[in-house]
Amino acid sequence: MSSAPPAPPLPVSLAANPKLSSWVKLNGDGRVAISPGKVEIGQGIVTALAQIAADELDVDIGRIEMIRASTAASPNEGVTSGSLSVQQSGRALRQVCAEVRQRFLTAASERLGVDASLLEIDDGTISGPGNVRTSYWELAGDVSLDHDAISGATAKIVAKRTVAGHSVQRVDIPDKVFARPRFIHDCPLPDLLHGRVLRPDISGARLIALDETATRAVPGIVAIVRDGGFSGVVADSEAAAEAALKALRKGATWSAGEPLPDEDDLAGFLKSQPVETTIIDTRAVAATDKAAHTLRRQYIRPYIAHASIAPSCAMAQWDGDRVHVWTHSQGVYLLRADLAIVLKLPAENIVVEHMEGAGCYGHNAADDVALDAVLLAKAAGGRPVRVQWSRHDEMSHAPFGAAMAIEIEADLDADNEIVGWRHAIWSNGHAARPGRAAQPALLAATEIANPWPRMISTNPPATNGGGGDRNSVPLYDLKAWTITSHRLLTMPVRTSALRTLGGQGNVFAIESLLDEIAALRGEDPIAFRLRHLRDERAKDVVRAAARRAQWKPQKQAGIGHGVGFARYKNTGAYCAAIAEIEGTDDIRVKRLTLAVDVGEAINPDGVINQIEGGAIQATSWVLKERVRFDRTRITSTSWTDYPILTFSEVPMVDVEIVQRPEIEPVGAGEAAHGPVTAAIANAVYDCLGVRVRDLPITRDKIIAAMELAS
């Protein structure tokens, strides 16, 4: 007798949080509360998850109430990062809602005396033959959701989905458009106090003495806090807090700092430091064609700031030995874990609740400012304290995206075909988020009286997409390769996760060199890529972008076109980009045409939003963004010193979705950055005949490249 096949495993987030009631609750007012562990950071995830829930439960999306993540009640889904929210939270929620629906159909069958197969659900009303009917809300008292999910629940087939797969309006946008308080910056608590933290301008300096006399005379001052090298003020207004901090700064004495690298020789610095070397991947064949010559190229990405439009902000309130924190952290449970270490408290004494912030897409200062608020709130007598960093704080003390030096050697035969490939990366680690180590990763934890050392950033394992090595293994069918990562074991400039981690730098390098080889061969760069791709989905996005951009237009003076392609993390979304640039006085990106394959697009408009946003952010990185510093301090501490793309410089962005509703969905948030970076760089070559391999691509870099080529 043959046994039934085993049930498929639960989705990863559901296996970690199997209780149905932690995900879904039926409210008495005819609404459905959905409580994911992923958070809204501007990527539209709450809308996509609401669509999935509405589909599986057969209710109008207007009935769905999306609950903010909190350690008090929400499932623990780790951190919202890596374009994994739809994959992890969406799959879990789809299965949860399918099982909840089935449980209610079973209960309705028993109450109505009708076989469950004859019942239908329309906006939460369950009806059957003879006009019998009930509803989710009438049955809520009879159906317990305090059960673990089962692996046999069956979600709807694609053809039966009426909400997922269709564009709907984002649920978070109306508040933002009509200026209703939604961001943490705009939601003060009752009886609120305001805090500011004193930090040095000199990198690595520590507070060694503090004269508080003038600060105590500032009107509105409530408390001055000092804990070793950590110091700050609490006041009854923002203005008083600023005045008190200014006075406190005048009374501060600092130690000498630590030297920063030479900004004009980042590659030299990165390649001179102690490193941990890892072979990421190798491919070899029994007999390779003999190399006629080798191209050796170096590509550099600078340190990049998160440059969130609003600085980081948090609120905290103590009640005895318990503390409640409001934060725009991307990982409320992970932040709680680090707070517990610093405060020496049980995790259950700490509630961390998410509120939306003004964007970051990576590990900015949201977690750091939360600890600042917690430490200052200790002196507030039970009143809540709000701490908002200044622009200067944000641009000098928050973690940056790591600088990268990438060397690729391509062995070419007599026909300039690739017969060998060696790719090496030197970079700090790209991850130092809280909650993942025995020591905290929060800034103030390195400043207090018994400080922890600054955490040296690491890289996620390759199975999770990697860090500095992300997207370094070619998706192209090359004969042989060796991919090596050198992670720095020193970190004078604080680094952690920034959108795409190492993916942007590696795709820039790979796609730039492929373009150069295609030019050596006199071969169209799109035809060259298609010839080396075996994945049909990859080919389809390249063809779709080329077709939509009408590749390749007739050559015009001062205009250039370039292409870039990648599959994010080699496991996520496929994206191809074609850039049209104008290279007269400065480089201006006129148009970006992209094609993307995310599998099932839950909210097509949301996918387009994400690809557009990623493309524009990448354009800003490529043309403008670079953390500046001298040997003692970060100097790019304002929008003047750290310019970003302005509205008048935003290119036209045209996106085509390659629809694959039969394939499980993946995220779109980080898919565009690498391809767009490469496409712009390749378009610069097409326009000006020089290759800039050192980002950002500025007038000075182009002139230097021209001088080198002459």
XYZ file of C-alpha atoms in Angstrom:
710
model
C 0.000 0.000 0.000
C 1.447 3.362 -0.998
C 1.389 6.099 1.612
C 0.153 9.635 0.953
C 2.867 12.122 0.066
C 4.030 14.235 3.010
C 2.414 17.628 3.417
C 4.603 20.514 2.253
C 6.476 22.373 5.003
C 4.998 25.542 6.442
C 6.344 28.825 5.042
C 9.353 29.941 7.067
C 7.608 32.797 8.912
C 4.623 30.616 9.727
C 6.803 27.774 10.994
C 8.408 30.269 13.391
C 5.025 31.774 14.405
C 2.418 29.027 13.882
C -0.445 30.406 16.019
C -3.251 31.537 13.697
C -4.491 34.157 16.165
C -1.132 35.932 16.081
C -1.789 36.730 12.413
C -5.564 37.174 12.096
C -8.324 38.406 14.388
C -12.016 38.993 13.588
C -13.216 42.249 15.138
C -16.783 42.736 16.327
C -17.292 45.738 14.041
C -17.131 43.696 10.857
C -13.422 44.215 10.291
C -10.496 41.826 10.007
C -7.274 42.658 11.839
C -4.130 41.417 10.077
C -0.946 41.497 12.123
C 2.226 40.733 10.151
C 5.720 40.929 11.588
C 7.068 42.904 8.608
C 6.883 46.689 8.699
C 5.978 49.456 6.290
C 9.029 51.499 5.290
C 7.546 53.043 2.170
C 7.707 49.887 0.064
C 3.929 49.317 0.140
C 4.077 45.977 1.916
C 1.001 46.589 4.088
C -1.038 47.022 0.903
C 0.255 43.821 -0.723
C -0.375 41.834 2.469
C -3.867 43.292 2.772
C -4.543 42.134 -0.807
C -3.420 38.598 -0.012
C -5.599 38.477 3.109
C -8.644 39.922 1.336
C -8.289 37.350 -1.442
C -7.956 34.297 0.766
C -10.691 35.377 3.201
C -13.102 36.600 0.506
C -13.619 40.003 2.118
C -13.474 43.494 0.682
C -10.024 44.992 1.166
C -11.689 47.932 2.924
C -12.484 45.601 5.834
C -8.809 44.789 6.370
C -7.111 46.633 9.224
C -3.327 46.303 9.134
C -1.846 46.279 12.645
C 1.596 47.798 13.246
C 4.269 45.355 14.341
C 4.909 45.192 18.078
C 6.773 42.794 20.315
C 3.679 42.747 22.528
C 1.538 40.841 20.035
C 2.908 40.491 16.499
C 4.576 37.411 15.017
C 8.350 37.627 15.100
C 9.444 37.831 11.463
C 12.912 39.137 12.200
C 13.819 42.152 10.110
C 12.109 43.752 7.122
C 14.957 43.631 4.631
C 16.383 41.885 1.606
C 13.197 42.253 -0.490
C 11.794 39.269 1.423
C 8.525 40.611 2.839
C 6.238 39.214 0.146
C 8.153 35.935 0.097
C 8.113 35.452 3.854
C 5.147 37.361 5.263
C 2.998 37.028 2.147
C 3.371 33.256 1.907
C 2.712 32.836 5.614
C -0.348 35.071 5.548
C -1.759 33.387 2.447
C -1.659 30.005 4.187
C -2.981 31.367 7.485
C -5.952 33.030 5.798
C -6.678 29.931 3.721
C -6.873 27.874 6.918
C -8.955 30.505 8.734
C -11.376 30.533 5.807
C -11.677 26.742 5.918
C -12.285 26.742 9.672
C -15.140 29.213 9.268
C -16.632 27.230 6.392
C -16.607 24.128 8.600
C -18.315 26.025 11.430
C -20.881 27.498 9.013
C -21.600 24.029 7.618
C -22.379 22.754 11.107
C -24.586 25.734 12.006
C -26.492 25.856 8.708
C -26.691 22.125 8.108
C -25.249 22.505 4.611
C -22.220 20.722 3.190
C -19.226 23.035 3.226
C -18.620 22.460 -0.484
C -21.992 24.129 -1.230
C -21.178 27.299 0.718
C -19.816 30.512 -0.761
C -18.276 33.559 0.875
C -18.876 37.109 -0.331
C -17.318 39.930 1.689
C -17.356 37.809 4.829
C -20.979 36.636 4.430
C -21.273 32.849 4.111
C -24.327 31.636 2.178
C -25.703 28.437 0.713
C -28.734 26.825 -0.917
C -32.125 27.995 0.290
C -30.776 31.459 1.100
C -29.233 30.260 4.365
C -26.494 32.573 5.554
C -24.187 33.553 8.362
C -20.910 35.491 8.515
C -17.429 35.467 9.898
C -18.515 37.840 12.614
C -21.564 35.817 13.693
C -19.368 32.735 13.961
C -16.390 34.432 15.605
C -17.381 33.204 19.058
C -17.583 29.599 17.828
C -14.312 29.501 15.877
C -11.117 29.579 17.902
C -7.995 30.703 16.108
C -5.775 29.790 19.043
C -4.449 26.833 17.091
C -1.213 26.178 15.309
C -1.365 26.233 11.531
C -1.495 22.937 9.693
C 0.567 22.269 6.603
C -2.346 20.940 4.566
C -4.307 24.203 4.162
C -4.781 24.969 0.473
C -4.705 28.531 -0.818
C -6.695 29.588 -3.854
C -5.346 28.865 -7.278
C -4.262 31.899 -9.276
C -7.408 31.911 -11.423
C -9.596 32.294 -8.319
C -7.754 35.326 -6.932
C -9.601 38.567 -7.505
C -7.550 41.071 -5.480
C -3.960 39.846 -5.574
C -2.508 40.394 -9.020
C -4.417 43.640 -9.517
C -3.356 47.207 -8.798
C -5.041 48.777 -5.786
C -4.470 52.088 -4.042
C -1.860 51.969 -1.312
C -3.475 51.962 2.120
C -0.742 54.134 3.659
C -0.768 56.942 1.085
C -3.915 58.962 1.987
C -2.578 59.908 5.434
C 0.693 61.051 3.875
C -0.943 63.015 1.074
C -3.414 64.778 3.359
C -0.839 65.442 6.103
C -2.514 63.304 8.738
C -0.066 62.194 11.438
C 1.374 58.817 10.489
C 5.125 59.165 10.810
C 6.671 58.805 14.241
C 8.000 62.361 13.899
C 4.414 63.674 13.873
C 2.826 61.544 16.640
C 3.721 62.990 20.045
C 2.608 61.161 23.183
C 0.746 62.951 26.014
C 2.954 64.814 28.516
C 5.920 64.448 26.176
C 9.449 65.639 26.948
C 12.228 66.165 24.398
C 15.760 64.844 24.420
C 19.024 65.469 22.610
C 22.309 63.544 22.800
C 25.815 65.018 22.851
C 28.230 63.411 20.385
C 31.700 64.391 19.141
C 32.568 65.907 15.797
C 35.930 64.135 15.787
C 35.678 60.494 14.742
C 36.295 58.089 17.610
C 36.659 60.800 20.286
C 35.312 60.039 23.767
C 33.816 62.360 26.365
C 36.296 62.769 29.219
C 34.935 65.805 31.122
C 31.699 67.781 31.227
C 30.955 71.140 32.822
C 27.179 71.234 33.301
C 26.947 74.680 34.942
C 25.695 76.672 31.952
C 23.326 73.885 30.873
C 21.511 73.826 34.209
C 20.630 77.505 33.740
C 18.821 76.922 30.416
C 15.057 77.607 30.803
C 12.980 74.431 30.354
C 15.775 71.988 31.220
C 14.434 68.915 33.026
C 17.497 66.698 33.356
C 21.107 66.262 32.293
C 22.056 62.630 31.756
C 25.626 61.290 31.975
C 26.617 57.637 31.774
C 30.323 57.320 31.030
C 30.852 58.771 27.572
C 27.102 59.023 26.891
C 25.508 62.349 27.719
C 22.347 64.203 26.806
C 19.613 66.521 27.960
C 15.870 66.270 28.601
C 13.750 69.419 28.299
C 10.134 70.492 28.117
C 10.312 71.637 24.479
C 12.328 71.095 21.318
C 13.734 74.621 21.530
C 14.816 74.131 25.138
C 16.441 70.802 24.302
C 18.405 72.406 21.464
C 19.510 75.306 23.661
C 20.536 72.926 26.448
C 22.535 70.737 24.048
C 24.338 73.807 22.700
C 25.299 74.825 26.229
C 26.349 71.294 27.119
C 28.581 71.081 24.057
C 30.510 74.165 25.184
C 31.268 72.436 28.479
C 32.491 69.174 26.932
C 36.090 67.976 26.766
C 36.910 65.184 24.325
C 39.776 62.769 23.887
C 41.777 62.582 20.695
C 40.008 60.761 17.886
C 40.948 57.926 15.567
C 42.272 58.548 12.047
C 39.985 58.011 9.071
C 41.139 56.600 5.716
C 42.376 58.714 2.833
C 39.139 59.435 0.985
C 41.025 59.875 -2.295
C 42.557 56.391 -2.066
C 39.711 54.203 -0.880
C 40.908 51.216 -2.862
C 44.369 51.515 -1.335
C 42.888 51.659 2.153
C 40.524 48.734 1.622
C 43.258 46.532 0.160
C 45.774 47.336 2.914
C 43.683 46.288 5.922
C 43.566 42.941 7.747
C 40.837 40.823 6.187
C 38.935 37.574 6.418
C 39.141 35.908 3.010
C 36.408 33.594 1.745
C 36.138 31.758 -1.550
C 32.527 32.393 -2.516
C 32.306 30.163 -5.571
C 34.457 28.403 -8.137
C 33.768 26.828 -11.502
C 36.282 24.864 -13.480
C 36.228 22.763 -16.622
C 38.497 19.857 -17.482
C 40.176 21.704 -20.311
C 39.858 25.421 -20.949
C 40.724 27.320 -24.062
C 44.030 29.101 -23.873
C 43.864 32.757 -22.915
C 45.373 35.135 -25.451
C 45.254 38.074 -23.049
C 43.675 39.196 -19.770
C 41.642 42.311 -18.998
C 42.208 43.559 -15.426
C 39.808 46.200 -14.187
C 39.153 47.802 -10.812
C 35.780 49.262 -9.795
C 35.190 51.430 -6.728
C 32.048 52.253 -4.810
C 32.356 54.929 -2.100
C 30.745 54.934 1.300
C 27.083 55.897 0.805
C 24.763 57.462 3.381
C 21.160 56.405 3.861
C 20.294 60.107 3.571
C 16.748 59.658 4.843
C 14.679 62.760 4.182
C 13.802 63.056 7.884
C 16.376 62.238 10.571
C 15.865 59.249 12.850
C 13.428 59.586 15.745
C 12.180 57.490 18.677
C 10.125 57.774 21.851
C 10.499 55.864 25.105
C 8.620 55.732 28.414
C 9.557 53.922 31.607
C 7.092 52.419 34.100
C 9.103 51.045 36.979
C 11.471 48.463 35.510
C 9.529 48.227 32.266
C 9.999 50.366 29.186
C 7.885 50.983 26.075
C 9.687 52.101 22.905
C 8.191 53.566 19.722
C 10.507 53.275 16.747
C 10.804 53.094 12.961
C 13.285 50.219 13.281
C 13.013 47.537 10.615
C 13.262 44.801 13.250
C 11.335 45.374 16.478
C 12.247 42.009 18.013
C 15.913 42.360 17.110
C 16.024 45.852 18.608
C 14.377 44.519 21.772
C 17.101 41.870 22.070
C 19.861 44.496 22.015
C 17.997 46.774 24.420
C 17.680 43.855 26.843
C 21.471 43.321 26.734
C 22.279 46.998 27.339
C 19.627 47.505 30.045
C 20.248 44.113 31.701
C 16.497 43.495 31.666
C 14.426 40.472 30.658
C 13.128 40.914 27.119
C 9.541 40.630 28.378
C 10.057 43.909 30.309
C 10.527 45.743 27.013
C 7.833 46.494 24.432
C 9.055 47.773 21.072
C 6.325 49.115 18.801
C 6.796 50.120 15.185
C 5.690 53.451 13.775
C 6.449 54.543 10.247
C 9.442 56.794 9.659
C 10.506 58.841 6.687
C 12.308 56.031 4.899
C 15.702 54.413 5.186
C 15.863 51.059 3.314
C 18.657 49.697 5.425
C 20.245 49.981 8.845
C 20.273 53.723 9.466
C 20.089 55.334 12.916
C 16.525 54.227 13.760
C 17.801 51.621 16.233
C 20.498 53.907 17.665
C 18.072 56.712 18.457
C 15.762 54.214 20.174
C 18.466 53.417 22.750
C 19.170 57.145 23.093
C 15.509 57.712 23.975
C 15.482 54.823 26.434
C 18.577 56.084 28.282
C 17.325 59.674 28.462
C 13.828 58.594 29.506
C 15.316 57.052 32.664
C 15.646 60.621 33.965
C 12.111 61.693 32.993
C 10.185 60.446 36.020
C 7.896 58.204 33.992
C 7.105 60.779 31.313
C 7.744 59.828 27.656
C 10.807 61.288 25.964
C 11.115 61.949 22.246
C 14.575 62.081 20.688
C 15.142 63.242 17.127
C 18.608 63.324 15.644
C 19.774 66.376 13.746
C 20.770 66.218 10.092
C 24.382 66.560 11.233
C 23.970 63.579 13.596
C 22.354 61.484 10.892
C 25.036 62.144 8.298
C 28.001 61.655 10.628
C 27.035 58.990 13.200
C 24.576 56.643 11.462
C 25.981 53.551 9.724
C 26.903 53.936 6.062
C 26.761 51.544 3.167
C 30.242 50.035 2.888
C 32.804 51.211 0.355
C 33.932 48.520 -2.074
C 36.964 47.867 -4.239
C 36.248 45.198 -6.840
C 38.847 43.702 -9.148
C 37.867 41.493 -12.068
C 40.265 39.666 -14.345
C 38.760 38.276 -17.542
C 40.853 35.857 -19.590
C 40.024 36.212 -23.289
C 40.945 33.990 -26.210
C 42.066 35.236 -29.620
C 38.448 36.060 -30.550
C 37.887 37.950 -27.282
C 35.616 35.218 -25.957
C 35.706 34.771 -22.176
C 37.597 31.654 -21.066
C 38.288 32.576 -17.425
C 36.946 34.994 -14.819
C 38.278 36.053 -11.407
C 36.297 38.449 -9.228
C 37.671 39.765 -5.914
C 35.979 42.125 -3.461
C 37.530 44.191 -0.653
C 34.937 45.731 1.631
C 33.810 46.134 5.181
C 30.976 43.831 6.114
C 27.528 44.982 5.093
C 25.545 43.981 8.191
C 25.714 45.050 11.825
C 22.024 45.118 12.660
C 20.943 44.678 16.266
C 19.814 41.405 17.802
C 22.142 39.067 15.965
C 25.120 38.793 18.318
C 26.034 38.410 21.976
C 26.990 42.092 22.022
C 24.716 45.005 21.070
C 25.168 46.860 17.795
C 23.740 50.164 19.062
C 25.842 53.336 19.104
C 25.165 54.398 22.708
C 26.179 50.915 23.891
C 29.751 51.851 22.889
C 29.579 55.113 24.872
C 28.167 54.209 28.312
C 30.286 53.674 31.435
C 30.794 49.955 30.812
C 30.903 50.078 27.030
C 30.727 47.301 24.494
C 33.211 47.480 21.617
C 31.995 48.702 18.258
C 30.724 45.690 16.353
C 32.774 44.892 13.267
C 30.296 44.434 10.449
C 29.898 40.953 9.015
C 28.319 39.566 5.852
C 25.187 37.424 5.732
C 25.907 33.909 4.476
C 25.758 33.294 0.741
C 22.656 31.151 1.286
C 20.889 34.325 2.493
C 22.112 36.365 -0.441
C 25.534 37.295 0.907
C 26.781 40.757 1.817
C 29.827 42.248 0.112
C 29.688 39.250 -2.218
C 26.015 39.694 -3.142
C 25.501 39.213 -6.890
C 29.215 38.555 -7.419
C 28.663 35.093 -8.931
C 27.860 35.692 -12.607
C 24.452 34.606 -13.826
C 26.067 34.225 -17.226
C 27.267 30.877 -18.543
C 31.022 31.443 -18.349
C 33.471 28.545 -18.629
C 35.404 29.085 -15.407
C 35.454 31.489 -12.498
C 36.704 32.120 -8.982
C 34.873 34.573 -6.728
C 36.699 35.791 -3.600
C 35.561 38.087 -0.792
C 37.957 39.940 1.507
C 36.016 41.299 4.507
C 37.845 43.975 6.493
C 38.428 43.269 10.178
C 38.789 46.953 11.009
C 36.062 49.573 10.683
C 37.111 53.222 11.150
C 33.982 54.237 9.224
C 30.870 52.634 10.684
C 29.101 50.415 8.120
C 25.990 48.272 8.007
C 23.145 47.354 5.701
C 22.228 49.757 2.901
C 19.766 48.815 0.194
C 21.193 45.976 -1.988
C 24.265 45.517 0.273
C 27.079 44.589 -2.122
C 24.712 43.897 -5.010
C 24.957 47.362 -6.543
C 28.761 47.374 -6.616
C 29.127 43.852 -7.973
C 26.542 44.250 -10.734
C 28.156 47.561 -11.709
C 31.515 45.817 -12.038
C 30.319 42.691 -13.855
C 28.042 44.488 -16.289
C 30.635 47.174 -17.033
C 33.292 44.614 -17.933
C 30.875 42.549 -20.024
C 30.017 45.698 -21.944
C 33.703 46.391 -22.507
C 34.270 42.866 -23.820
C 31.270 43.132 -26.145
C 32.742 46.374 -27.509
C 36.106 44.646 -28.064
C 34.286 42.032 -30.111
C 32.245 44.594 -31.997
C 29.145 42.773 -30.768
C 25.875 44.375 -29.714
C 25.891 44.373 -25.875
C 22.368 42.960 -25.641
C 23.099 40.196 -28.131
C 26.304 39.445 -26.197
C 24.365 39.053 -22.937
C 21.642 36.926 -24.475
C 24.289 34.636 -25.946
C 25.741 34.018 -22.474
C 22.443 33.578 -20.615
C 20.817 30.178 -20.189
C 17.955 31.205 -17.896
C 14.917 31.926 -20.094
C 13.401 34.287 -17.516
C 16.620 36.285 -17.609
C 16.533 36.419 -21.393
C 12.900 37.510 -21.347
C 13.521 40.610 -19.204
C 16.508 41.627 -21.328
C 14.445 41.253 -24.501
C 11.466 43.058 -22.949
C 13.584 46.048 -21.905
C 15.245 46.188 -25.331
C 11.916 46.017 -27.127
C 10.330 48.675 -24.929
C 13.319 51.004 -25.312
C 13.441 50.337 -29.079
C 17.093 49.262 -28.783
C 19.219 50.606 -30.262
C 18.370 54.112 -31.488
C 20.423 55.788 -34.155
C 23.578 57.370 -32.776
C 23.160 61.044 -31.799
C 25.899 63.421 -30.707
C 25.846 63.955 -26.963
C 23.447 61.044 -26.336
C 24.402 57.608 -25.039
C 22.593 54.350 -24.355
C 23.597 51.507 -22.063
C 22.211 48.276 -20.667
C 22.504 46.454 -17.358
C 21.000 43.207 -16.077
C 20.893 41.163 -12.865
C 18.778 38.776 -10.893
C 18.790 40.182 -7.370
C 20.776 37.869 -5.077
C 20.693 35.425 -8.045
C 17.493 34.051 -6.461
C 15.081 37.004 -6.468
C 13.622 39.376 -9.024
C 15.015 39.615 -12.544
C 15.588 43.135 -13.829
C 17.047 44.619 -17.005
C 17.584 48.350 -17.454
C 18.392 50.531 -20.433
C 19.588 54.070 -19.771
C 19.521 57.023 -22.117
C 21.873 59.770 -20.985
C 22.888 63.190 -22.184
C 26.560 64.032 -21.783
C 27.072 67.663 -22.689
C 27.915 69.842 -19.659
C 27.167 67.207 -17.035
C 25.807 63.686 -17.197
C 22.035 63.784 -17.155
C 19.942 60.621 -17.214
C 17.027 61.379 -19.513
C 15.210 58.047 -19.559
C 15.363 54.650 -17.872
C 13.491 51.713 -19.381
C 13.206 48.647 -17.187
C 11.682 45.196 -17.378
C 11.152 43.167 -14.209
C 10.011 39.647 -13.374
C 8.940 39.157 -9.739
C 6.912 36.018 -10.334
C 3.353 36.751 -9.231
C 2.987 40.537 -8.938
C 0.593 40.918 -5.985
C 0.076 44.635 -6.635
C 1.431 45.498 -10.109
C 1.265 49.220 -9.407
C 3.237 48.627 -6.222
C 5.874 46.668 -8.123
C 6.203 49.529 -10.599
C 6.481 51.999 -7.692
C 9.329 49.992 -6.202
C 11.225 49.661 -9.463
C 10.760 53.378 -10.194
C 11.951 54.311 -6.711
C 14.943 51.998 -6.889
C 15.886 53.311 -10.324
C 15.763 56.930 -9.165
C 17.730 56.162 -5.992
C 20.346 54.321 -8.040
C 20.612 57.310 -10.375
C 21.316 59.504 -7.358
C 23.971 57.086 -6.110
C 25.641 56.888 -9.533
C 25.765 60.620 -10.266
C 26.028 62.318 -6.897
C 26.292 60.395 -3.650
C 29.537 59.952 -1.750
C 30.292 60.260 1.961
C 33.034 62.855 2.341
C 35.616 62.958 5.134
C 39.051 64.232 6.014
C 41.455 62.335 8.245
C 39.587 63.326 11.422
C 35.857 63.664 10.740
C 32.940 63.116 8.375
C 32.499 66.352 6.438
C 29.356 65.608 4.364
C 26.932 66.493 7.153
C 24.380 68.570 5.224
C 22.494 68.402 1.933
C 25.015 70.891 0.533
C 27.917 68.560 1.281
C 25.984 65.390 0.442
C 23.834 66.272 -2.577
C 21.151 63.900 -3.794
C 19.149 63.870 -7.015
C 16.687 66.775 -7.185
C 13.201 66.603 -8.662
C 14.294 68.499 -11.778
C 16.984 65.861 -12.375
C 14.742 62.808 -12.058
C 14.689 60.837 -15.325
C 11.614 59.494 -17.049
C 11.207 55.921 -15.788
C 9.266 53.386 -17.829
C 8.660 49.932 -16.325
C 7.306 46.752 -17.867
C 6.319 43.814 -15.670
C 6.890 40.392 -17.188
C 3.835 38.682 -15.699
C 4.289 35.215 -14.227
C 1.280 34.680 -11.922
C 1.967 30.946 -11.714
C 5.327 31.516 -9.952
C 5.670 32.357 -6.248
C 6.241 36.111 -5.750
C 9.518 37.747 -4.767
C 10.261 41.329 -3.735
C 11.027 44.176 -6.118
C 12.563 46.777 -3.796
C 16.239 46.140 -4.522
C 16.091 44.696 -8.029
C 16.743 47.885 -10.022
C 19.814 49.362 -8.341
C 22.557 47.222 -9.869
C 21.158 47.132 -13.415
C 20.498 50.903 -13.435
C 23.983 51.666 -12.106
C 25.571 49.570 -14.843
C 23.251 50.879 -17.553
C 24.171 54.500 -16.763
C 27.905 53.720 -16.655
C 27.680 51.890 -19.980
C 25.674 54.742 -21.488
C 28.429 57.167 -20.445
C 30.899 55.086 -22.447
C 28.517 54.986 -25.407
C 28.228 58.765 -25.254
C 31.776 59.871 -24.422
C 33.996 56.900 -25.275
C 35.499 56.619 -21.762
C 34.721 54.199 -18.963
C 34.365 55.572 -15.449
C 34.956 52.781 -12.954
C 35.008 54.916 -9.806
C 31.596 56.005 -8.537
C 30.015 58.513 -8.488
C 30.321 59.469 -12.155
C 31.057 63.177 -11.867
C 32.609 65.724 -14.221
C 35.956 65.336 -12.405
C 35.866 61.539 -12.717
C 35.105 61.774 -16.443
C 37.979 64.216 -17.019
C 40.324 61.931 -15.069
C 39.186 58.943 -17.165
C 39.753 60.917 -20.373
C 43.252 61.899 -19.255
C 44.029 58.277 -18.391
C 42.775 57.086 -21.768
C 44.734 59.687 -23.766
